[in-house]
Amino acid sequence: LRACPRGCFPSDTRRPCPVVPGFGIDRPDVAVAGVVQSFRPDGAILQAGRPVPLANAFVANGSRTVLYFRDVEFARLGGPIVLHPLLRFAANSSFTAACAHAQFGIEATVIPPLIQPRSYRTETLRSHVLFINPVREKGLDIALELAEMNPRIPFLFQEAWPLSDASLAALESRLQTLPNVTLKRAKRALKSVYSRAKVVLVPSLRQGAWGRIVTEAHFSGITVLA
């Protein structure tokens, strides 16, 4: 948006509707005004990536706006929430809605994540214990300890968030002592990953707003230990 100051907004035409990238916006009020003038939206749904400044800008331009909470890390909203007659709230789970109410005193309508079963449902060999996203805050130390305690059980660690060079080197060094653990680098399609899972580990140390991996695994009847 910063590269197109004259109202020319780049959009992703590979999808059924225009997708305008909003990252890196220095003046959300100016950018949103241009988008509203160009697209004339019936409403706006804002989620993730410092959504509050964008929500404020849409409301200021007369657009009905929904602020959709997808997690409970409210410090990353980008600013204080200002109530307005055009602003409504949604949350991806009852837990998230309860946290938003406790934090801001607002009522959020629960709208669960929309997940396409065909993207994940698969026949599975049920040969491995699968752990997705091997980082500390997702319970890496717990998964490593379980693998060490069960040397006869094959484990598959699947990268999700890209690991830094240092984190990858440290994990690979640790796994040298665990021959029953295989590490796979990140990939977009997870169907093939679930095709080997008998049990999926979700030992997250974060406050989980939904637990998408659990839903994905259950499409194929895979047991989840969370």
PDB file of C-alpha atoms in Angstrom:
ATOM      1  CA  LEU A   1       0.000   0.000   0.000  1.00  0.00           C
ATOM      2  CA  ARG A   2       2.875   2.385   0.664  1.00  0.00           C
ATOM      3  CA  ALA A   3       4.162   1.758  -2.864  1.00  0.00           C
ATOM      4  CA  CYS A   4       0.836   2.819  -4.427  1.00  0.00           C
ATOM      5  CA  PRO A   5       0.045   6.289  -3.050  1.00  0.00           C
ATOM      6  CA  ARG A   6      -2.334   7.193  -5.896  1.00  0.00           C
ATOM      7  CA  GLY A   7      -5.042   4.686  -4.999  1.00  0.00           C
ATOM      8  CA  CYS A   8      -3.600   1.722  -6.897  1.00  0.00           C
ATOM      9  CA  PHE A   9      -3.969  -1.208  -4.525  1.00  0.00           C
ATOM     10  CA  PRO A  10      -2.186  -4.478  -5.403  1.00  0.00           C
ATOM     11  CA  SER A  11      -4.416  -7.493  -4.816  1.00  0.00           C
ATOM     12  CA  ASP A  12      -4.143 -11.266  -4.932  1.00  0.00           C
ATOM     13  CA  THR A  13      -6.216 -12.359  -7.934  1.00  0.00           C
ATOM     14  CA  ARG A  14      -5.687 -16.100  -7.357  1.00  0.00           C
ATOM     15  CA  ARG A  15      -8.565 -16.205  -4.881  1.00  0.00           C
ATOM     16  CA  PRO A  16     -12.317 -15.844  -5.465  1.00  0.00           C
ATOM     17  CA  CYS A  17     -12.274 -12.306  -4.093  1.00  0.00           C
ATOM     18  CA  PRO A  18      -9.650  -9.519  -4.108  1.00  0.00           C
ATOM     19  CA  VAL A  19      -7.062  -9.777  -1.317  1.00  0.00           C
ATOM     20  CA  VAL A  20      -5.248  -6.553  -0.502  1.00  0.00           C
ATOM     21  CA  PRO A  21      -2.020  -6.956   1.529  1.00  0.00           C
ATOM     22  CA  GLY A  22      -2.078  -4.772   4.618  1.00  0.00           C
ATOM     23  CA  PHE A  23       1.283  -5.479   6.211  1.00  0.00           C
ATOM     24  CA  GLY A  24       3.705  -2.632   6.726  1.00  0.00           C
ATOM     25  CA  ILE A  25       1.044   0.087   6.780  1.00  0.00           C
ATOM     26  CA  ASP A  26       2.391   3.276   8.367  1.00  0.00           C
ATOM     27  CA  ARG A  27      -0.872   5.238   8.020  1.00  0.00           C
ATOM     28  CA  PRO A  28      -3.811   2.837   8.373  1.00  0.00           C
ATOM     29  CA  ASP A  29      -6.273   5.738   8.294  1.00  0.00           C
ATOM     30  CA  VAL A  30      -5.090   6.817   4.837  1.00  0.00           C
ATOM     31  CA  ALA A  31      -4.775   3.268   3.498  1.00  0.00           C
ATOM     32  CA  VAL A  32      -8.213   2.168   4.740  1.00  0.00           C
ATOM     33  CA  ALA A  33      -9.851   5.303   3.374  1.00  0.00           C
ATOM     34  CA  GLY A  34      -8.494   4.415  -0.050  1.00  0.00           C
ATOM     35  CA  VAL A  35      -9.632   0.795   0.203  1.00  0.00           C
ATOM     36  CA  VAL A  36     -13.133   1.815   1.324  1.00  0.00           C
ATOM     37  CA  GLN A  37     -13.413   4.314  -1.521  1.00  0.00           C
ATOM     38  CA  SER A  38     -12.197   1.733  -4.050  1.00  0.00           C
ATOM     39  CA  PHE A  39     -14.080  -1.391  -2.942  1.00  0.00           C
ATOM     40  CA  ARG A  40     -17.127   0.025  -1.131  1.00  0.00           C
ATOM     41  CA  PRO A  41     -17.241  -2.925   1.305  1.00  0.00           C
ATOM     42  CA  ASP A  42     -20.448  -3.894   3.112  1.00  0.00           C
ATOM     43  CA  GLY A  43     -18.307  -4.561   6.167  1.00  0.00           C
ATOM     44  CA  ALA A  44     -14.840  -5.401   7.405  1.00  0.00           C
ATOM     45  CA  ILE A  45     -13.512  -8.289   9.495  1.00  0.00           C
ATOM     46  CA  LEU A  46     -10.166  -7.657  11.170  1.00  0.00           C
ATOM     47  CA  GLN A  47      -7.997 -10.324  12.767  1.00  0.00           C
ATOM     48  CA  ALA A  48      -4.336 -10.717  13.805  1.00  0.00           C
ATOM     49  CA  GLY A  49      -1.446  -8.469  12.839  1.00  0.00           C
ATOM     50  CA  ARG A  50      -2.258  -5.395  15.008  1.00  0.00           C
ATOM     51  CA  PRO A  51      -5.909  -5.204  13.887  1.00  0.00           C
ATOM     52  CA  VAL A  52      -7.139  -2.419  16.205  1.00  0.00           C
ATOM     53  CA  PRO A  53      -5.712   0.533  14.199  1.00  0.00           C
ATOM     54  CA  LEU A  54      -7.305  -0.916  11.054  1.00  0.00           C
ATOM     55  CA  ALA A  55     -10.613  -1.475  12.850  1.00  0.00           C
ATOM     56  CA  ASN A  56     -10.598   2.109  14.081  1.00  0.00           C
ATOM     57  CA  ALA A  57      -9.899   3.313  10.556  1.00  0.00           C
ATOM     58  CA  PHE A  58     -12.730   1.297   9.015  1.00  0.00           C
ATOM     59  CA  VAL A  59     -15.165   2.555  11.652  1.00  0.00           C
ATOM     60  CA  ALA A  60     -14.033   6.124  11.036  1.00  0.00           C
ATOM     61  CA  ASN A  61     -14.835   5.609   7.355  1.00  0.00           C
ATOM     62  CA  GLY A  62     -18.358   4.441   8.131  1.00  0.00           C
ATOM     63  CA  SER A  63     -17.826   0.706   7.631  1.00  0.00           C
ATOM     64  CA  ARG A  64     -19.484  -1.889   9.830  1.00  0.00           C
ATOM     65  CA  THR A  65     -16.545  -3.705  11.370  1.00  0.00           C
ATOM     66  CA  VAL A  66     -15.971  -6.950  13.253  1.00  0.00           C
ATOM     67  CA  LEU A  67     -12.848  -7.458  15.354  1.00  0.00           C
ATOM     68  CA  TYR A  68     -12.277 -11.232  15.363  1.00  0.00           C
ATOM     69  CA  PHE A  69     -10.131 -12.517  18.249  1.00  0.00           C
ATOM     70  CA  ARG A  70      -8.128 -15.572  17.150  1.00  0.00           C
ATOM     71  CA  ASP A  71      -5.927 -15.759  20.257  1.00  0.00           C
ATOM     72  CA  VAL A  72      -5.671 -14.239  23.726  1.00  0.00           C
ATOM     73  CA  GLU A  73      -2.404 -12.378  23.230  1.00  0.00           C
ATOM     74  CA  PHE A  74      -4.147  -9.048  23.537  1.00  0.00           C
ATOM     75  CA  ALA A  75      -0.909  -7.077  23.892  1.00  0.00           C
ATOM     76  CA  ARG A  76      -0.449  -7.531  20.135  1.00  0.00           C
ATOM     77  CA  LEU A  77      -3.721  -5.870  19.128  1.00  0.00           C
ATOM     78  CA  GLY A  78      -1.944  -2.622  18.295  1.00  0.00           C
ATOM     79  CA  GLY A  79      -3.689  -0.285  20.714  1.00  0.00           C
ATOM     80  CA  PRO A  80      -6.682   0.161  23.000  1.00  0.00           C
ATOM     81  CA  ILE A  81     -10.123  -0.890  21.794  1.00  0.00           C
ATOM     82  CA  VAL A  82     -12.474   2.081  21.362  1.00  0.00           C
ATOM     83  CA  LEU A  83     -16.144   1.100  21.469  1.00  0.00           C
ATOM     84  CA  HIS A  84     -18.280   2.356  18.590  1.00  0.00           C
ATOM     85  CA  PRO A  85     -21.803   1.590  17.314  1.00  0.00           C
ATOM     86  CA  LEU A  86     -20.306   0.205  14.071  1.00  0.00           C
ATOM     87  CA  LEU A  87     -17.862  -2.101  15.888  1.00  0.00           C
ATOM     88  CA  ARG A  88     -18.746  -5.666  16.885  1.00  0.00           C
ATOM     89  CA  PHE A  89     -16.651  -8.541  18.209  1.00  0.00           C
ATOM     90  CA  ALA A  90     -16.217 -12.242  17.459  1.00  0.00           C
ATOM     91  CA  ALA A  91     -14.015 -14.949  18.964  1.00  0.00           C
ATOM     92  CA  ASN A  92     -12.868 -18.357  17.756  1.00  0.00           C
ATOM     93  CA  SER A  93     -13.858 -20.160  20.966  1.00  0.00           C
ATOM     94  CA  SER A  94     -15.761 -19.761  24.216  1.00  0.00           C
ATOM     95  CA  PHE A  95     -12.398 -19.573  25.993  1.00  0.00           C
ATOM     96  CA  THR A  96     -11.250 -16.670  23.812  1.00  0.00           C
ATOM     97  CA  ALA A  97     -14.583 -14.903  24.245  1.00  0.00           C
ATOM     98  CA  ALA A  98     -14.376 -15.285  28.035  1.00  0.00           C
ATOM     99  CA  CYS A  99     -10.846 -13.858  28.063  1.00  0.00           C
ATOM    100  CA  ALA A 100     -11.939 -10.895  25.928  1.00  0.00           C
ATOM    101  CA  HIS A 101     -14.825 -10.250  28.311  1.00  0.00           C
ATOM    102  CA  ALA A 102     -12.547 -10.424  31.340  1.00  0.00           C
ATOM    103  CA  GLN A 103      -9.974  -8.129  29.729  1.00  0.00           C
ATOM    104  CA  PHE A 104     -12.211  -5.566  28.001  1.00  0.00           C
ATOM    105  CA  GLY A 105     -15.747  -6.134  29.314  1.00  0.00           C
ATOM    106  CA  ILE A 106     -17.031  -6.825  25.794  1.00  0.00           C
ATOM    107  CA  GLU A 107     -19.293  -9.565  24.436  1.00  0.00           C
ATOM    108  CA  ALA A 108     -17.880 -11.539  21.511  1.00  0.00           C
ATOM    109  CA  THR A 109     -19.910 -13.908  19.345  1.00  0.00           C
ATOM    110  CA  VAL A 110     -18.222 -17.318  19.087  1.00  0.00           C
ATOM    111  CA  ILE A 111     -17.465 -18.331  15.489  1.00  0.00           C
ATOM    112  CA  PRO A 112     -15.231 -21.442  15.395  1.00  0.00           C
ATOM    113  CA  PRO A 113     -12.413 -21.635  12.833  1.00  0.00           C
ATOM    114  CA  LEU A 114     -13.466 -22.805   9.382  1.00  0.00           C
ATOM    115  CA  ILE A 115     -11.255 -25.777   8.504  1.00  0.00           C
ATOM    116  CA  GLN A 116     -11.649 -27.753   5.283  1.00  0.00           C
ATOM    117  CA  PRO A 117     -11.678 -31.491   6.138  1.00  0.00           C
ATOM    118  CA  ARG A 118     -10.471 -32.486   2.662  1.00  0.00           C
ATOM    119  CA  SER A 119      -7.183 -30.695   3.284  1.00  0.00           C
ATOM    120  CA  TYR A 120      -6.346 -33.012   6.210  1.00  0.00           C
ATOM    121  CA  ARG A 121      -8.446 -36.186   6.110  1.00  0.00           C
ATOM    122  CA  THR A 122      -6.318 -39.168   5.115  1.00  0.00           C
ATOM    123  CA  GLU A 123      -5.722 -42.858   5.592  1.00  0.00           C
ATOM    124  CA  THR A 124      -2.980 -43.340   8.140  1.00  0.00           C
ATOM    125  CA  LEU A 125      -0.368 -46.035   8.744  1.00  0.00           C
ATOM    126  CA  ARG A 126      -0.639 -45.302  12.476  1.00  0.00           C
ATOM    127  CA  SER A 127       3.085 -45.902  12.817  1.00  0.00           C
ATOM    128  CA  HIS A 128       4.389 -42.784  14.588  1.00  0.00           C
ATOM    129  CA  VAL A 129       3.800 -40.372  17.422  1.00  0.00           C
ATOM    130  CA  LEU A 130       3.515 -36.998  15.697  1.00  0.00           C
ATOM    131  CA  PHE A 131       4.580 -33.696  17.259  1.00  0.00           C
ATOM    132  CA  ILE A 132       3.957 -30.591  15.137  1.00  0.00           C
ATOM    133  CA  ASN A 133       5.863 -27.337  15.720  1.00  0.00           C
ATOM    134  CA  PRO A 134       8.911 -28.405  17.769  1.00  0.00           C
ATOM    135  CA  VAL A 135       9.535 -25.179  19.676  1.00  0.00           C
ATOM    136  CA  ARG A 136       9.805 -24.657  23.414  1.00  0.00           C
ATOM    137  CA  GLU A 137       6.512 -22.791  23.882  1.00  0.00           C
ATOM    138  CA  LYS A 138       4.654 -25.599  22.126  1.00  0.00           C
ATOM    139  CA  GLY A 139       6.037 -28.154  24.578  1.00  0.00           C
ATOM    140  CA  LEU A 140       9.256 -29.279  22.887  1.00  0.00           C
ATOM    141  CA  ASP A 141      10.905 -30.324  26.159  1.00  0.00           C
ATOM    142  CA  ILE A 142       7.905 -32.504  27.057  1.00  0.00           C
ATOM    143  CA  ALA A 143       7.952 -34.185  23.635  1.00  0.00           C
ATOM    144  CA  LEU A 144      11.699 -34.816  23.883  1.00  0.00           C
ATOM    145  CA  GLU A 145      11.287 -36.368  27.328  1.00  0.00           C
ATOM    146  CA  LEU A 146       8.492 -38.640  26.105  1.00  0.00           C
ATOM    147  CA  ALA A 147      10.641 -39.757  23.177  1.00  0.00           C
ATOM    148  CA  GLU A 148      13.566 -40.461  25.503  1.00  0.00           C
ATOM    149  CA  MET A 149      11.341 -42.482  27.855  1.00  0.00           C
ATOM    150  CA  ASN A 150       9.967 -44.565  24.967  1.00  0.00           C
ATOM    151  CA  PRO A 151      12.958 -45.491  22.775  1.00  0.00           C
ATOM    152  CA  ARG A 152      11.069 -48.282  20.969  1.00  0.00           C
ATOM    153  CA  ILE A 153       8.320 -45.950  19.747  1.00  0.00           C
ATOM    154  CA  PRO A 154       9.045 -43.948  16.554  1.00  0.00           C
ATOM    155  CA  PHE A 155       8.401 -40.201  16.830  1.00  0.00           C
ATOM    156  CA  LEU A 156       8.008 -37.706  14.009  1.00  0.00           C
ATOM    157  CA  PHE A 157       8.741 -34.038  14.736  1.00  0.00           C
ATOM    158  CA  GLN A 158       7.283 -31.765  12.058  1.00  0.00           C
ATOM    159  CA  GLU A 159       8.516 -28.185  11.724  1.00  0.00           C
ATOM    160  CA  ALA A 160       5.694 -25.619  11.437  1.00  0.00           C
ATOM    161  CA  TRP A 161       6.965 -22.190  12.467  1.00  0.00           C
ATOM    162  CA  PRO A 162      10.293 -21.796  10.614  1.00  0.00           C
ATOM    163  CA  LEU A 163      13.146 -22.608  12.957  1.00  0.00           C
ATOM    164  CA  SER A 164      16.077 -20.232  13.140  1.00  0.00           C
ATOM    165  CA  ASP A 165      19.493 -21.606  12.221  1.00  0.00           C
ATOM    166  CA  ALA A 166      20.460 -21.671  15.897  1.00  0.00           C
ATOM    167  CA  SER A 167      17.248 -23.402  17.000  1.00  0.00           C
ATOM    168  CA  LEU A 168      17.498 -25.946  14.197  1.00  0.00           C
ATOM    169  CA  ALA A 169      21.123 -26.728  15.028  1.00  0.00           C
ATOM    170  CA  ALA A 170      20.312 -27.153  18.731  1.00  0.00           C
ATOM    171  CA  LEU A 171      17.374 -29.458  17.985  1.00  0.00           C
ATOM    172  CA  GLU A 172      19.348 -31.563  15.503  1.00  0.00           C
ATOM    173  CA  SER A 173      22.140 -31.900  18.067  1.00  0.00           C
ATOM    174  CA  ARG A 174      19.646 -33.046  20.709  1.00  0.00           C
ATOM    175  CA  LEU A 175      18.063 -35.553  18.336  1.00  0.00           C
ATOM    176  CA  GLN A 176      21.407 -37.235  17.716  1.00  0.00           C
ATOM    177  CA  THR A 177      20.850 -38.941  21.065  1.00  0.00           C
ATOM    178  CA  LEU A 178      17.307 -39.955  20.098  1.00  0.00           C
ATOM    179  CA  PRO A 179      17.456 -42.316  17.098  1.00  0.00           C
ATOM    180  CA  ASN A 180      13.700 -42.945  17.387  1.00  0.00           C
ATOM    181  CA  VAL A 181      12.909 -39.327  16.434  1.00  0.00           C
ATOM    182  CA  THR A 182      12.755 -38.109  12.820  1.00  0.00           C
ATOM    183  CA  LEU A 183      12.676 -34.373  12.121  1.00  0.00           C
ATOM    184  CA  LYS A 184      10.905 -33.113   9.001  1.00  0.00           C
ATOM    185  CA  ARG A 185      11.254 -29.552   7.709  1.00  0.00           C
ATOM    186  CA  ALA A 186       8.223 -27.309   7.185  1.00  0.00           C
ATOM    187  CA  LYS A 187       5.791 -28.045   4.365  1.00  0.00           C
ATOM    188  CA  ARG A 188       2.503 -26.492   3.293  1.00  0.00           C
ATOM    189  CA  ALA A 189       0.471 -29.702   2.890  1.00  0.00           C
ATOM    190  CA  LEU A 190       0.095 -31.575   6.178  1.00  0.00           C
ATOM    191  CA  LYS A 191      -2.073 -34.417   4.868  1.00  0.00           C
ATOM    192  CA  SER A 192       0.999 -36.575   4.210  1.00  0.00           C
ATOM    193  CA  VAL A 193       2.272 -35.812   7.715  1.00  0.00           C
ATOM    194  CA  TYR A 194      -0.932 -37.024   9.358  1.00  0.00           C
ATOM    195  CA  SER A 195      -0.835 -40.159   7.180  1.00  0.00           C
ATOM    196  CA  ARG A 196       1.808 -41.660   9.486  1.00  0.00           C
ATOM    197  CA  ALA A 197       0.322 -40.634  12.833  1.00  0.00           C
ATOM    198  CA  LYS A 198      -1.122 -42.971  15.436  1.00  0.00           C
ATOM    199  CA  VAL A 199      -1.016 -40.353  18.198  1.00  0.00           C
ATOM    200  CA  VAL A 200      -0.598 -36.589  17.926  1.00  0.00           C
ATOM    201  CA  LEU A 201       1.084 -34.778  20.817  1.00  0.00           C
ATOM    202  CA  VAL A 202      -0.117 -31.270  21.717  1.00  0.00           C
ATOM    203  CA  PRO A 203       1.751 -30.420  24.958  1.00  0.00           C
ATOM    204  CA  SER A 204       1.582 -26.662  24.407  1.00  0.00           C
ATOM    205  CA  LEU A 205       2.670 -24.320  27.181  1.00  0.00           C
ATOM    206  CA  ARG A 206       0.721 -21.382  25.686  1.00  0.00           C
ATOM    207  CA  GLN A 207      -2.899 -20.505  26.337  1.00  0.00           C
ATOM    208  CA  GLY A 208      -4.484 -22.221  23.377  1.00  0.00           C
ATOM    209  CA  ALA A 209      -7.413 -20.304  21.907  1.00  0.00           C
ATOM    210  CA  TRP A 210      -8.594 -23.238  19.798  1.00  0.00           C
ATOM    211  CA  GLY A 211      -6.039 -25.986  19.150  1.00  0.00           C
ATOM    212  CA  ARG A 212      -6.292 -26.338  15.379  1.00  0.00           C
ATOM    213  CA  ILE A 213      -3.973 -29.356  15.257  1.00  0.00           C
ATOM    214  CA  VAL A 214      -6.474 -31.320  17.364  1.00  0.00           C
ATOM    215  CA  THR A 215      -9.247 -30.611  14.865  1.00  0.00           C
ATOM    216  CA  GLU A 216      -7.021 -31.532  11.929  1.00  0.00           C
ATOM    217  CA  ALA A 217      -6.041 -34.848  13.522  1.00  0.00           C
ATOM    218  CA  HIS A 218      -9.615 -35.749  14.434  1.00  0.00           C
ATOM    219  CA  PHE A 219     -10.686 -35.535  10.786  1.00  0.00           C
ATOM    220  CA  SER A 220      -8.740 -38.788  10.344  1.00  0.00           C
ATOM    221  CA  GLY A 221      -9.704 -40.344  13.682  1.00  0.00           C
ATOM    222  CA  ILE A 222      -6.218 -39.864  15.116  1.00  0.00           C
ATOM    223  CA  THR A 223      -5.900 -39.877  18.905  1.00  0.00           C
ATOM    224  CA  VAL A 224      -4.595 -36.644  20.432  1.00  0.00           C
ATOM    225  CA  LEU A 225      -2.690 -36.397  23.713  1.00  0.00           C
ATOM    226  CA  ALA A 226      -2.908 -32.772  24.832  1.00  0.00           C
TER     227      ALA A 226
END
